[in-house]
Amino acid sequence: MNTGLAGGLYVVATPIGNLGDITARALEVLRGVELIAAEDTRHSAVLLRHFGIETPLAAYHDHSAQRDLQRVERVLAGGAAVALISDAGTPMISDPGYRLTRFAHEAGYPVIPVPGASAVVAALSVSGLPTDRFSFEGFLPAKAAGRRSRLEALAERVETTVFYEAPHRLQEALSDMVDLLGADRPALLARELTKSFETVRKATLGDLLDLVMADANQSRGEIVLVVAGAEPRDRSLDTDTQRLLDLLAEEMPPRKAAALAAQYTGLKKNALYQYLLERRGE
Ligand code: SAM
């Protein structure tokens, strides 16, 4: 079938709730491709029916049986256009797509993005938090020990961080964040974005935890948490400490000078040592 679409793998974003968010290009591509590889064919059939799209569907996820993957691969190998969609939003963003896009690159087929909705970007866009740099953490580990050690590892990060969270784990996750990131951190709880019960709450982590504990409705549905980064540490040393370090460094190696100054000032040896290294231009 010649649909006018060049062959290759089209990675197509679909809405995260409101069907009005599908793009005109996504509809054109989904109508024009020979096959749509979908995370869940029954789920996607509802979306396609809504838009009157009759393109055949094939099941695809990152743990698909070799047989399913081969069906998609055969169509690509014939020079046809194939679309990849997930249940909602952008494929590959906490969703399947890795194996197929990697395969398409390795086999030399064009891989074409058809961008659209994604909960991470939607939540960030209304967060009122710095977005010049941000980290996307996806889902935190489900078990408390794993979640806490992940949060500990990112407690000092200065950039805004985005998390996806399951409704039944929201309260525990917020409670661990209050514990490990601090109750005063500004954050945003974005729930059911683009849907009827959409709520966007900007508050501190502590206040968001109180809100969720007081009202079970606040942990229903699909959830994104956007958390402000840590305040950057003031690494500058006062002038007396600098003078002390400069004098000591004239008489002894920097590591020893830093150790002595640390004993005298009670400051961290490593910070003092770093100062001396920077002073020497290292
Ligand atoms: N691929 C999707 C995307 O581009 O955002 C994400 C898929 S991931 C399996 C599903 C998670 O995304 C949900 O548990 C929730 O954390 C977040 N999410 C998806 N849709 C959302 C919505 N409408 N409102 C808030 N969070 C949403």
GROMACS .gro file of C-alpha atoms and ligand atoms in nm:
model
  309
    1MET     CA    1   0.000   0.000   0.000
    2ASN     CA    2   0.145   0.339  -0.097
    3THR     CA    3   0.040   0.589   0.167
    4GLY     CA    4   0.289   0.857   0.080
    5LEU     CA    5   0.477   0.800   0.405
    6ALA     CA    6   0.845   0.717   0.371
    7GLY     CA    7   0.945   0.383   0.521
    8GLY     CA    8   1.082   0.369   0.874
    9LEU     CA    9   0.980   0.359   1.238
   10TYR     CA   10   0.757   0.650   1.348
   11VAL     CA   11   0.760   0.694   1.726
   12VAL     CA   12   0.423   0.858   1.787
   13ALA     CA   13   0.306   1.031   2.105
   14THR     CA   14  -0.060   0.986   2.198
   15PRO     CA   15  -0.264   1.182   2.459
   16ILE     CA   16  -0.212   1.138   2.836
   17GLY     CA   17  -0.583   1.182   2.902
   18ASN     CA   18  -0.757   1.445   2.692
   19LEU     CA   19  -0.802   1.302   2.341
   20GLY     CA   20  -0.796   1.656   2.204
   21ASP     CA   21  -0.422   1.653   2.263
   22ILE     CA   22  -0.353   1.415   1.974
   23THR     CA   23  -0.168   1.605   1.703
   24ALA     CA   24  -0.283   1.637   1.342
   25ARG     CA   25   0.047   1.478   1.236
   26ALA     CA   26   0.002   1.183   1.473
   27LEU     CA   27  -0.338   1.110   1.313
   28GLU     CA   28  -0.193   1.138   0.964
   29VAL     CA   29   0.093   0.901   1.049
   30LEU     CA   30  -0.127   0.648   1.232
   31ARG     CA   31  -0.360   0.642   0.928
   32GLY     CA   32  -0.073   0.619   0.683
   33VAL     CA   33   0.153   0.350   0.828
   34GLU     CA   34   0.122  -0.015   0.734
   35LEU     CA   35   0.131  -0.141   1.092
   36ILE     CA   36   0.101   0.008   1.441
   37ALA     CA   37   0.312  -0.160   1.711
   38ALA     CA   38   0.129  -0.099   2.039
   39GLU     CA   39   0.211  -0.174   2.403
   40ASP     CA   40  -0.142  -0.304   2.455
   41THR     CA   41  -0.345  -0.364   2.141
   42ARG     CA   42  -0.682  -0.371   2.321
   43HIS     CA   43  -0.610  -0.039   2.493
   44SER     CA   44  -0.491   0.127   2.170
   45ALA     CA   45  -0.782  -0.015   1.968
   46VAL     CA   46  -1.014   0.212   2.170
   47LEU     CA   47  -0.808   0.520   2.081
   48LEU     CA   48  -0.785   0.426   1.714
   49ARG     CA   49  -1.157   0.351   1.692
   50HIS     CA   50  -1.230   0.693   1.839
   51PHE     CA   51  -1.041   0.854   1.550
   52GLY     CA   52  -1.174   0.613   1.288
   53ILE     CA   53  -0.829   0.466   1.220
   54GLU     CA   54  -0.829   0.114   1.080
   55THR     CA   55  -0.456   0.044   1.051
   56PRO     CA   56  -0.367  -0.309   1.174
   57LEU     CA   57  -0.220  -0.336   1.525
   58ALA     CA   58   0.059  -0.563   1.649
   59ALA     CA   59   0.150  -0.622   2.013
   60TYR     CA   60   0.489  -0.489   2.109
   61HIS     CA   61   0.662  -0.436   2.440
   62ASP     CA   62   1.024  -0.465   2.549
   63HIS     CA   63   0.975  -0.825   2.665
   64SER     CA   64   0.766  -0.931   2.365
   65ALA     CA   65   0.814  -1.277   2.231
   66GLN     CA   66   1.064  -1.293   1.946
   67ARG     CA   67   0.772  -1.382   1.716
   68ASP     CA   68   0.594  -1.048   1.782
   69LEU     CA   69   0.911  -0.851   1.731
   70GLN     CA   70   0.986  -1.036   1.408
   71ARG     CA   71   0.645  -0.945   1.266
   72VAL     CA   72   0.722  -0.575   1.317
   73GLU     CA   73   1.077  -0.621   1.189
   74ARG     CA   74   0.954  -0.792   0.869
   75VAL     CA   75   0.729  -0.499   0.784
   76LEU     CA   76   1.013  -0.254   0.841
   77ALA     CA   77   1.248  -0.469   0.636
   78GLY     CA   78   0.999  -0.454   0.346
   79GLY     CA   79   1.059  -0.078   0.333
   80ALA     CA   80   0.721   0.010   0.487
   81ALA     CA   81   0.630   0.266   0.753
   82VAL     CA   82   0.555   0.134   1.103
   83ALA     CA   83   0.430   0.340   1.399
   84LEU     CA   84   0.517   0.270   1.760
   85ILE     CA   85   0.272   0.388   2.026
   86SER     CA   86   0.236   0.322   2.397
   87ASP     CA   87  -0.073   0.326   2.619
   88ALA     CA   88  -0.040   0.700   2.677
   89GLY     CA   89   0.203   0.982   2.611
   90THR     CA   90   0.540   0.939   2.449
   91PRO     CA   91   0.681   0.589   2.391
   92MET     CA   92   1.015   0.525   2.568
   93ILE     CA   93   0.929   0.768   2.851
   94SER     CA   94   0.876   0.509   3.129
   95ASP     CA   95   0.719   0.305   2.849
   96PRO     CA   96   0.824   0.036   2.600
   97GLY     CA   97   1.012   0.118   2.282
   98TYR     CA   98   1.376   0.067   2.366
   99ARG     CA   99   1.423  -0.268   2.198
  100LEU     CA  100   1.241  -0.172   1.879
  101THR     CA  101   1.403   0.171   1.834
  102ARG     CA  102   1.746   0.016   1.900
  103PHE     CA  103   1.674  -0.253   1.644
  104ALA     CA  104   1.562   0.005   1.384
  105HIS     CA  105   1.881   0.209   1.433
  106GLU     CA  106   2.102  -0.097   1.415
  107ALA     CA  107   1.928  -0.218   1.100
  108GLY     CA  108   1.967   0.125   0.940
  109TYR     CA  109   1.596   0.217   0.913
  110PRO     CA  110   1.496   0.580   0.968
  111VAL     CA  111   1.355   0.644   1.317
  112ILE     CA  112   1.121   0.943   1.307
  113PRO     CA  113   0.978   1.122   1.614
  114VAL     CA  114   0.616   1.241   1.605
  115PRO     CA  115   0.614   1.439   1.929
  116GLY     CA  116   0.320   1.522   2.150
  117ALA     CA  117   0.206   1.478   2.508
  118SER     CA  118   0.424   1.352   2.789
  119ALA     CA  119   0.336   1.383   3.158
  120VAL     CA  120   0.692   1.482   3.255
  121VAL     CA  121   0.693   1.787   3.029
  122ALA     CA  122   0.330   1.879   3.106
  123ALA     CA  123   0.403   1.880   3.482
  124LEU     CA  124   0.731   2.070   3.443
  125SER     CA  125   0.562   2.331   3.226
  126VAL     CA  126   0.326   2.431   3.508
  127SER     CA  127   0.570   2.378   3.796
  128GLY     CA  128   0.700   2.732   3.841
  129LEU     CA  129   1.033   2.567   3.925
  130PRO     CA  130   1.359   2.615   3.733
  131THR     CA  131   1.357   2.406   3.415
  132ASP     CA  132   1.680   2.523   3.252
  133ARG     CA  133   1.819   2.191   3.380
  134PHE     CA  134   1.613   1.907   3.522
  135SER     CA  135   1.641   1.536   3.600
  136PHE     CA  136   1.378   1.278   3.522
  137GLU     CA  137   1.379   0.994   3.774
  138GLY     CA  138   1.074   0.807   3.642
  139PHE     CA  139   0.935   0.572   3.909
  140LEU     CA  140   1.122   0.540   4.239
  141PRO     CA  141   1.187   0.183   4.358
  142ALA     CA  142   0.868   0.031   4.501
  143LYS     CA  143   1.029  -0.101   4.821
  144ALA     CA  144   1.106   0.142   5.105
  145ALA     CA  145   1.478   0.056   5.134
  146GLY     CA  146   1.543   0.107   4.761
  147ARG     CA  147   1.336   0.423   4.748
  148ARG     CA  148   1.513   0.576   5.048
  149SER     CA  149   1.858   0.498   4.918
  150ARG     CA  150   1.768   0.651   4.577
  151LEU     CA  151   1.638   0.966   4.749
  152GLU     CA  152   1.952   0.985   4.964
  153ALA     CA  153   2.164   0.966   4.649
  154LEU     CA  154   1.988   1.263   4.493
  155ALA     CA  155   1.933   1.481   4.802
  156GLU     CA  156   2.216   1.720   4.708
  157ARG     CA  157   2.117   1.762   4.344
  158VAL     CA  158   2.057   2.125   4.266
  159GLU     CA  159   1.836   2.081   3.960
  160THR     CA  160   1.459   2.026   3.959
  161THR     CA  161   1.371   1.655   3.963
  162VAL     CA  162   1.059   1.489   3.821
  163PHE     CA  163   0.915   1.162   3.955
  164TYR     CA  164   0.629   0.944   3.835
  165GLU     CA  165   0.449   0.783   4.126
  166ALA     CA  166   0.182   0.518   4.168
  167PRO     CA  167  -0.122   0.639   4.367
  168HIS     CA  168  -0.089   0.372   4.638
  169ARG     CA  169   0.272   0.471   4.704
  170LEU     CA  170   0.233   0.851   4.697
  171GLN     CA  171   0.201   0.900   5.073
  172GLU     CA  172   0.503   0.680   5.154
  173ALA     CA  173   0.709   0.848   4.884
  174LEU     CA  174   0.621   1.197   5.008
  175SER     CA  175   0.698   1.095   5.364
  176ASP     CA  176   1.043   0.967   5.261
  177MET     CA  177   1.103   1.286   5.061
  178VAL     CA  178   1.017   1.501   5.364
  179ASP     CA  179   1.261   1.292   5.566
  180LEU     CA  180   1.548   1.288   5.319
  181LEU     CA  181   1.505   1.604   5.108
  182GLY     CA  182   1.351   1.826   5.376
  183ALA     CA  183   0.995   1.940   5.456
  184ASP     CA  184   1.063   2.290   5.320
  185ARG     CA  185   1.152   2.195   4.963
  186PRO     CA  186   0.912   2.351   4.713
  187ALA     CA  187   0.734   2.087   4.504
  188LEU     CA  188   0.441   2.032   4.271
  189LEU     CA  189   0.186   1.753   4.285
  190ALA     CA  190   0.031   1.713   3.939
  191ARG     CA  191  -0.257   1.468   3.924
  192GLU     CA  192  -0.474   1.349   3.636
  193LEU     CA  193  -0.326   1.603   3.397
  194THR     CA  194  -0.556   1.697   3.107
  195LYS     CA  195  -0.841   1.489   3.258
  196SER     CA  196  -1.164   1.585   3.440
  197PHE     CA  197  -1.014   1.566   3.789
  198GLU     CA  198  -0.688   1.741   3.705
  199THR     CA  199  -0.527   1.899   4.013
  200VAL     CA  200  -0.205   2.095   4.026
  201ARG     CA  201  -0.082   2.183   4.377
  202LYS     CA  202   0.231   2.382   4.444
  203ALA     CA  203   0.348   2.372   4.806
  204THR     CA  204   0.636   2.249   5.019
  205LEU     CA  205   0.693   1.874   5.045
  206GLY     CA  206   0.575   1.892   5.408
  207ASP     CA  207   0.247   2.063   5.312
  208LEU     CA  208   0.188   1.823   5.024
  209LEU     CA  209   0.230   1.531   5.264
  210ASP     CA  210  -0.024   1.689   5.503
  211LEU     CA  211  -0.264   1.743   5.214
  212VAL     CA  212  -0.239   1.382   5.096
  213MET     CA  213  -0.277   1.248   5.452
  214ALA     CA  214  -0.586   1.461   5.511
  215ASP     CA  215  -0.761   1.381   5.182
  216ALA     CA  216  -0.741   1.037   5.018
  217ASN     CA  217  -0.869   1.187   4.690
  218GLN     CA  218  -0.537   1.366   4.649
  219SER     CA  219  -0.358   1.036   4.585
  220ARG     CA  220  -0.604   0.905   4.325
  221GLY     CA  221  -0.527   0.865   3.958
  222GLU     CA  222  -0.206   0.932   3.769
  223ILE     CA  223   0.057   1.135   3.946
  224VAL     CA  224   0.370   1.336   3.873
  225LEU     CA  225   0.579   1.496   4.148
  226VAL     CA  226   0.814   1.778   4.059
  227VAL     CA  227   1.061   1.863   4.336
  228ALA     CA  228   1.288   2.167   4.357
  229GLY     CA  229   1.661   2.104   4.373
  230ALA     CA  230   1.870   2.149   4.687
  231GLU     CA  231   1.997   2.497   4.769
  232PRO     CA  232   2.354   2.511   4.635
  233ARG     CA  233   2.602   2.486   4.923
  234ASP     CA  234   2.807   2.796   4.992
  235ARG     CA  235   3.154   2.661   4.933
  236SER     CA  236   3.333   2.990   4.987
  237LEU     CA  237   3.566   3.014   5.287
  238ASP     CA  238   3.588   3.321   5.506
  239THR     CA  239   3.899   3.539   5.467
  240ASP     CA  240   4.055   3.430   5.803
  241THR     CA  241   4.040   3.064   5.698
  242GLN     CA  242   4.182   3.148   5.357
  243ARG     CA  243   4.469   3.339   5.521
  244LEU     CA  244   4.540   3.051   5.759
  245LEU     CA  245   4.546   2.803   5.470
  246ASP     CA  246   4.769   3.025   5.259
  247LEU     CA  247   5.020   3.058   5.547
  248LEU     CA  248   5.021   2.685   5.623
  249ALA     CA  249   5.057   2.598   5.255
  250GLU     CA  250   5.377   2.803   5.239
  251GLU     CA  251   5.530   2.569   5.499
  252MET     CA  252   5.386   2.226   5.413
  253PRO     CA  253   5.214   2.021   5.140
  254PRO     CA  254   4.848   2.113   5.076
  255ARG     CA  255   4.705   1.790   5.218
  256LYS     CA  256   4.881   1.846   5.551
  257ALA     CA  257   4.791   2.217   5.552
  258ALA     CA  258   4.424   2.127   5.497
  259ALA     CA  259   4.434   1.867   5.778
  260LEU     CA  260   4.583   2.113   6.028
  261ALA     CA  261   4.344   2.392   5.930
  262ALA     CA  262   4.051   2.147   5.960
  263GLN     CA  263   4.156   2.066   6.319
  264TYR     CA  264   4.180   2.435   6.400
  265THR     CA  265   3.858   2.556   6.233
  266GLY     CA  266   3.637   2.246   6.261
  267LEU     CA  267   3.566   2.274   5.884
  268LYS     CA  268   3.576   1.977   5.647
  269LYS     CA  269   3.930   1.881   5.544
  270ASN     CA  270   3.820   1.809   5.189
  271ALA     CA  271   3.670   2.157   5.138
  272LEU     CA  272   3.993   2.316   5.264
  273TYR     CA  273   4.205   2.092   5.044
  274GLN     CA  274   3.987   2.181   4.741
  275TYR     CA  275   4.046   2.550   4.816
  276LEU     CA  276   4.423   2.496   4.811
  277LEU     CA  277   4.407   2.299   4.487
  278GLU     CA  278   4.198   2.570   4.322
  279ARG     CA  279   4.444   2.828   4.452
  280ARG     CA  280   4.724   2.639   4.280
  281GLY     CA  281   4.517   2.627   3.964
  282GLU     CA  282   4.463   2.251   3.970
  283SAM     N1  283   0.478   0.755   2.842
  283SAM     C1  284   0.409   0.832   2.941
  283SAM     C2  285   0.450   0.978   2.929
  283SAM     O1  286   0.500   1.017   2.822
  283SAM     O2  287   0.429   1.054   3.022
  283SAM     C3  288   0.432   0.778   3.079
  283SAM     C4  289   0.391   0.636   3.096
  283SAM     S1  290   0.414   0.574   3.258
  283SAM     C5  291   0.384   0.404   3.238
  283SAM     C6  292   0.266   0.621   3.340
  283SAM     C7  293   0.292   0.726   3.447
  283SAM     O3  294   0.305   0.854   3.386
  283SAM     C8  295   0.179   0.742   3.546
  283SAM     O4  296   0.188   0.647   3.652
  283SAM     C9  297   0.199   0.883   3.596
  283SAM     O5  298   0.304   0.888   3.690
  283SAM    C10  299   0.245   0.952   3.467
  283SAM     N2  300   0.127   1.004   3.395
  283SAM    C11  301   0.079   0.960   3.277
  283SAM     N3  302  -0.031   1.031   3.244
  283SAM    C12  303  -0.053   1.120   3.342
  283SAM    C13  304  -0.150   1.220   3.366
  283SAM     N4  305  -0.251   1.241   3.281
  283SAM     N5  306  -0.140   1.296   3.478
  283SAM    C14  307  -0.039   1.275   3.566
  283SAM     N6  308   0.054   1.181   3.550
  283SAM    C15  309   0.048   1.105   3.439
   0.00000   0.00000   0.00000
